[in-house]
Coordinates of N, CA, C and O in Angstrom, one line a residue:
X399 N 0.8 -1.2 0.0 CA 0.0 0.0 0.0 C 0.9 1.3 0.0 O 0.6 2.2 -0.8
X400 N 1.9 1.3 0.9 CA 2.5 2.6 1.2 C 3.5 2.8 -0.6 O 3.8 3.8 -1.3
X401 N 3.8 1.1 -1.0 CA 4.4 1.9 -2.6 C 3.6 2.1 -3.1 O 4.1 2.4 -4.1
X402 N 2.3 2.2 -3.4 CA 1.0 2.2 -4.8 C 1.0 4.2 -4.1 O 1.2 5.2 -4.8
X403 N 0.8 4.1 -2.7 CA 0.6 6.1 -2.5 C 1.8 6.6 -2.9 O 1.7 7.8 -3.0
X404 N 2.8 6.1 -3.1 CA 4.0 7.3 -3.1 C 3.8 7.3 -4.8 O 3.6 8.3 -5.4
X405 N 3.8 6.0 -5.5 CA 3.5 6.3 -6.7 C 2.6 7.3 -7.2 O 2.8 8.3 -7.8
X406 N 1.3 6.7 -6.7 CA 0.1 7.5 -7.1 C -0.2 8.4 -5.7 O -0.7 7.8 -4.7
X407 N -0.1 9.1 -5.7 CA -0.7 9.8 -4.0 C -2.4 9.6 -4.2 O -2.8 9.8 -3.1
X408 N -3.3 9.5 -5.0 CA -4.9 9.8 -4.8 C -5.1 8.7 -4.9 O -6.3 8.6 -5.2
X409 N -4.4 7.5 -4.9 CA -5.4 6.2 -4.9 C -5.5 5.7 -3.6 O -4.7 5.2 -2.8
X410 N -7.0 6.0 -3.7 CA -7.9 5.9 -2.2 C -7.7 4.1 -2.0 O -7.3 3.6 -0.9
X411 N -7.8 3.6 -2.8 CA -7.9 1.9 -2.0 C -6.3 1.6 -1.4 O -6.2 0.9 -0.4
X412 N -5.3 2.2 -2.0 CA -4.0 1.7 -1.0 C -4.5 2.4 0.3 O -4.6 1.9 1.4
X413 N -4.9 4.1 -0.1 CA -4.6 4.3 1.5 C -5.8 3.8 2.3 O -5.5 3.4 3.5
X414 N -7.3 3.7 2.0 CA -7.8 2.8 2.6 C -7.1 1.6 3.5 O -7.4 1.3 4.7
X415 N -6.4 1.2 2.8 CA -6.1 -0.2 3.0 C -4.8 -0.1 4.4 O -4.6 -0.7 5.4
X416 N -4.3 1.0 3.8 CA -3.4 1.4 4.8 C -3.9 2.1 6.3 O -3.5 1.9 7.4
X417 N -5.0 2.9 5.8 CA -5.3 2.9 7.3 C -5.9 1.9 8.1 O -5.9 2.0 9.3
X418 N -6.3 1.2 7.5 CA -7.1 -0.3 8.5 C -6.0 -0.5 9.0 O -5.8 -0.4 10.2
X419 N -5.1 -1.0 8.2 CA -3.9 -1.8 9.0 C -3.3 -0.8 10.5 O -3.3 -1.1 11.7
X420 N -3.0 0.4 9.9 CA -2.7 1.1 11.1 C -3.6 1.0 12.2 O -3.0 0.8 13.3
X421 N -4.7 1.1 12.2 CA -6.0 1.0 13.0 C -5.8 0.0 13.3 O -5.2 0.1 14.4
X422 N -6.1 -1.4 13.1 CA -6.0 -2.6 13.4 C -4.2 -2.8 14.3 O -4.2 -3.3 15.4
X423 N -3.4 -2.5 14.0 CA -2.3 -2.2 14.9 C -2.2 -0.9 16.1 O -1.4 -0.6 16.9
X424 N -3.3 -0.3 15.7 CA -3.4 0.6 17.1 C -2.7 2.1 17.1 O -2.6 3.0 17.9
X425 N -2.4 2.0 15.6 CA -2.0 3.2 15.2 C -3.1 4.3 14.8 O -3.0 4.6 13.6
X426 N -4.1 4.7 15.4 CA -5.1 5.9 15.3 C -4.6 6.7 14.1 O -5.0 6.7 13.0
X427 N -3.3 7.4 15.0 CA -2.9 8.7 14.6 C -2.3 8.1 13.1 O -3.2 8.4 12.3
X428 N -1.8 7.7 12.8 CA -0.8 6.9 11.7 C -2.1 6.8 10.6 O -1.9 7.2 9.5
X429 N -3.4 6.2 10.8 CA -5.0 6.0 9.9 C -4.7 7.6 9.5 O -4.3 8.0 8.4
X430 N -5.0 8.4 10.4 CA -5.6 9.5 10.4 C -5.1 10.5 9.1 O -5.6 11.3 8.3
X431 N -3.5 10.0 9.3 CA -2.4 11.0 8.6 C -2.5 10.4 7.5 O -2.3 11.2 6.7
X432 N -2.8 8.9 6.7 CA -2.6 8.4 5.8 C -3.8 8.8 4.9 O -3.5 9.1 3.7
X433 N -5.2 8.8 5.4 CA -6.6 9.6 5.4 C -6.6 11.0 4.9 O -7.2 11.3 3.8
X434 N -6.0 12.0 5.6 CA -5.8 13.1 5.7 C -4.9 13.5 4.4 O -5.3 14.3 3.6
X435 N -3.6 12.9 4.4 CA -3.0 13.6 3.4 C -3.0 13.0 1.8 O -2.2 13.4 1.0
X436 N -3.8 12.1 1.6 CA -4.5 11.5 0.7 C -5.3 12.6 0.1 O -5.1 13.0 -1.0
X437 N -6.5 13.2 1.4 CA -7.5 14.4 0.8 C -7.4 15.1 0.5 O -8.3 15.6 -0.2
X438 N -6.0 15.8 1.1 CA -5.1 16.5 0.3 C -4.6 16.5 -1.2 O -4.7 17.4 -2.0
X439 N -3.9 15.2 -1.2 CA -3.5 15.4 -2.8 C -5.1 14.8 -3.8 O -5.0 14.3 -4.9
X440 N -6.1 14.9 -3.2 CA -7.2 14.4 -4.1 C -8.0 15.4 -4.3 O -9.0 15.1 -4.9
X441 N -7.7 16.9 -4.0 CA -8.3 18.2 -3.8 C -8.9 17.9 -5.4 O -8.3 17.5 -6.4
X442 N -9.9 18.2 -5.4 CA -11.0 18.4 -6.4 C -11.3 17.4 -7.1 O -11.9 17.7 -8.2
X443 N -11.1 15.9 -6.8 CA -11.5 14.7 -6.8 C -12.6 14.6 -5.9 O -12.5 14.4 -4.7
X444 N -13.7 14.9 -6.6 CA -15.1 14.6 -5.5 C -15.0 13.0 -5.3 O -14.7 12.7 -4.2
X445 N -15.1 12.4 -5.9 CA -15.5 11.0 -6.0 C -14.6 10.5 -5.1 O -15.2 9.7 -4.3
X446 N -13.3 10.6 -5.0 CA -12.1 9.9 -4.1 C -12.0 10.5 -2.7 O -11.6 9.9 -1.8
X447 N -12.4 12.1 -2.6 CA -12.9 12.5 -1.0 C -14.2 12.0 -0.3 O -14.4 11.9 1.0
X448 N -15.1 11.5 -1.6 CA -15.8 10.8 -0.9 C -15.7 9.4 0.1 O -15.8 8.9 1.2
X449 N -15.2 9.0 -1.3 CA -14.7 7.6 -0.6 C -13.9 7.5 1.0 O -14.1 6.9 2.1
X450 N -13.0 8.3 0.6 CA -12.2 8.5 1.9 C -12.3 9.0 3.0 O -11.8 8.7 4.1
X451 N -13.6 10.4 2.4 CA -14.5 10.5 3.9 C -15.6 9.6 4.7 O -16.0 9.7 5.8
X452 N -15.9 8.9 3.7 CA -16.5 7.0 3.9 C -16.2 6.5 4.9 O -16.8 6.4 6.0
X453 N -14.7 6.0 4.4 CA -13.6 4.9 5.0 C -13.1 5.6 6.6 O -13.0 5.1 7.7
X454 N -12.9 7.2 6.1 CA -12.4 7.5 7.9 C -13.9 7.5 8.8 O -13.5 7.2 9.9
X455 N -14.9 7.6 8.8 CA -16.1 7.6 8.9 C -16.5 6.1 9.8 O -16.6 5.9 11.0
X456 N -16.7 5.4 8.9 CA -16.6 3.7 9.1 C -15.2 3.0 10.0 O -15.1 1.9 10.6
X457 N -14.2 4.1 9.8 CA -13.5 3.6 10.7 C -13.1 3.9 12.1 O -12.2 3.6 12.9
X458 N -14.0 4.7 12.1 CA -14.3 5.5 13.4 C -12.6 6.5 14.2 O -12.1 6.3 15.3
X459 N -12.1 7.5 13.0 CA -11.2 7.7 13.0 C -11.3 9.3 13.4 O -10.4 10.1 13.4
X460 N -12.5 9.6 13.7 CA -12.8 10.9 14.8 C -12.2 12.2 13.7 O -11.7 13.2 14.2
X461 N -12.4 11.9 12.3 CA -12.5 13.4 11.6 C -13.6 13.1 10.2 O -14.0 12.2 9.5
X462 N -13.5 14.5 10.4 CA -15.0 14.8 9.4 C -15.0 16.0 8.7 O -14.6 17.0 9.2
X463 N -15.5 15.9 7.7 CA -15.5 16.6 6.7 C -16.1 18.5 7.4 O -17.1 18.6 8.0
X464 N -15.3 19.5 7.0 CA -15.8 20.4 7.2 C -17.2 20.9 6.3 O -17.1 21.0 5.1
X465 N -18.7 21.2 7.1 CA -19.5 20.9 6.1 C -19.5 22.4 5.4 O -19.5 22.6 4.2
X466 N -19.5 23.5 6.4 CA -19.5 24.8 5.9 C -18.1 24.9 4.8 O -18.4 25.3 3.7
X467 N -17.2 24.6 5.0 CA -16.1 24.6 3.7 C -16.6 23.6 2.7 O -16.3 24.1 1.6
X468 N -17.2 22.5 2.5 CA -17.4 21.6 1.3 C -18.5 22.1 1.0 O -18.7 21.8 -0.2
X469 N -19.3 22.6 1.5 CA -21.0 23.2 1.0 C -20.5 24.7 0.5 O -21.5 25.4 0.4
X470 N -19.3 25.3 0.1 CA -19.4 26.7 -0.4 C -18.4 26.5 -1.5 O -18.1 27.5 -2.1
X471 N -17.9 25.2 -1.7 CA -16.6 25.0 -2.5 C -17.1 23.4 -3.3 O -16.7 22.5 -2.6
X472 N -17.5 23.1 -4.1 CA -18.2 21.4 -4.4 C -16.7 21.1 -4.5 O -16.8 19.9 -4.5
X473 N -15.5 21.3 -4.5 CA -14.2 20.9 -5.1 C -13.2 20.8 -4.1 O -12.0 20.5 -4.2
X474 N -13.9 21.4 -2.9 CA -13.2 22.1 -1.8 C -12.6 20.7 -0.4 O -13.0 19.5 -0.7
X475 N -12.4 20.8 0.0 CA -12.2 19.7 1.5 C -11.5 20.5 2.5 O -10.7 21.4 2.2
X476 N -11.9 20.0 3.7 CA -12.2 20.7 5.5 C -10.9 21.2 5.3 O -10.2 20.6 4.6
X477 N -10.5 22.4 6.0 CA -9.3 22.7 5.8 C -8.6 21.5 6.6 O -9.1 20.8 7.4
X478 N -6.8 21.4 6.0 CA -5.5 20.1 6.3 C -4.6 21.1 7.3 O -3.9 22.0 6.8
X479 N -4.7 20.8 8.6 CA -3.7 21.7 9.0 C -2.3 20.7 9.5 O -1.8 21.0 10.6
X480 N -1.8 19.7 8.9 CA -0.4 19.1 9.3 C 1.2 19.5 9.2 O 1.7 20.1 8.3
X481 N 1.7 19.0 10.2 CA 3.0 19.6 10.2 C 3.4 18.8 9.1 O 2.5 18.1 8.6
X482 N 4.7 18.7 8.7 CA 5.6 18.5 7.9 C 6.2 16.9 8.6 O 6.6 16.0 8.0
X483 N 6.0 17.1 9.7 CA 6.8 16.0 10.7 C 5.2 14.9 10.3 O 5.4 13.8 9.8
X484 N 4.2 15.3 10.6 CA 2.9 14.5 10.3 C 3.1 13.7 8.6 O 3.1 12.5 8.4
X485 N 3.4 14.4 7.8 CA 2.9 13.8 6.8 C 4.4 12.8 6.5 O 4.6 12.1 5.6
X486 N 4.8 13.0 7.1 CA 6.1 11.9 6.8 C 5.6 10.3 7.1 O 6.4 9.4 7.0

């Protein structure tokens, strides 16, 4: 999973896939970051923010879509506030 994202950064099913595993090993934060900076490089991919706001949703990974930013922008997602140290 982690080579298919560095390849492709917006393919939602590696990082799906990647954050279960984190989750399933107890890594929250590690789901969250994999989730998050996916939505990032998928900015104006409706279809693949969906999915991924799905999967973090379902995986009960305690973030959510900002609704007042995605309801004034159809292309838009919650603002990404991570450090540099996060997305590594």
């Amino acid at each position: 999973f982690e080579r298919a994202l560095r390849a492709y950064p917006t393919t939602t099913r590696a990082a799906i896939g990647l954050a279960q595993i984190e989750k399933k090993r107890g890594n929250i934060e590690g789901a969250r970051r994999v989730i998050m900076s996916t939505l990032e490089a998928a900015r104006g991919l409706s279809e693949a923010q969906e999915r991924l706001w799905a999967a973090a949703l379902r995986l009960e990974l305690g973030i959510e879509p900002d609704k007042t930013e995605t309801e004034s922008s159809p292309s838009s997602t919650a603002p990404l506030s991570m450090s540099s140290s996060e997305k590594e």
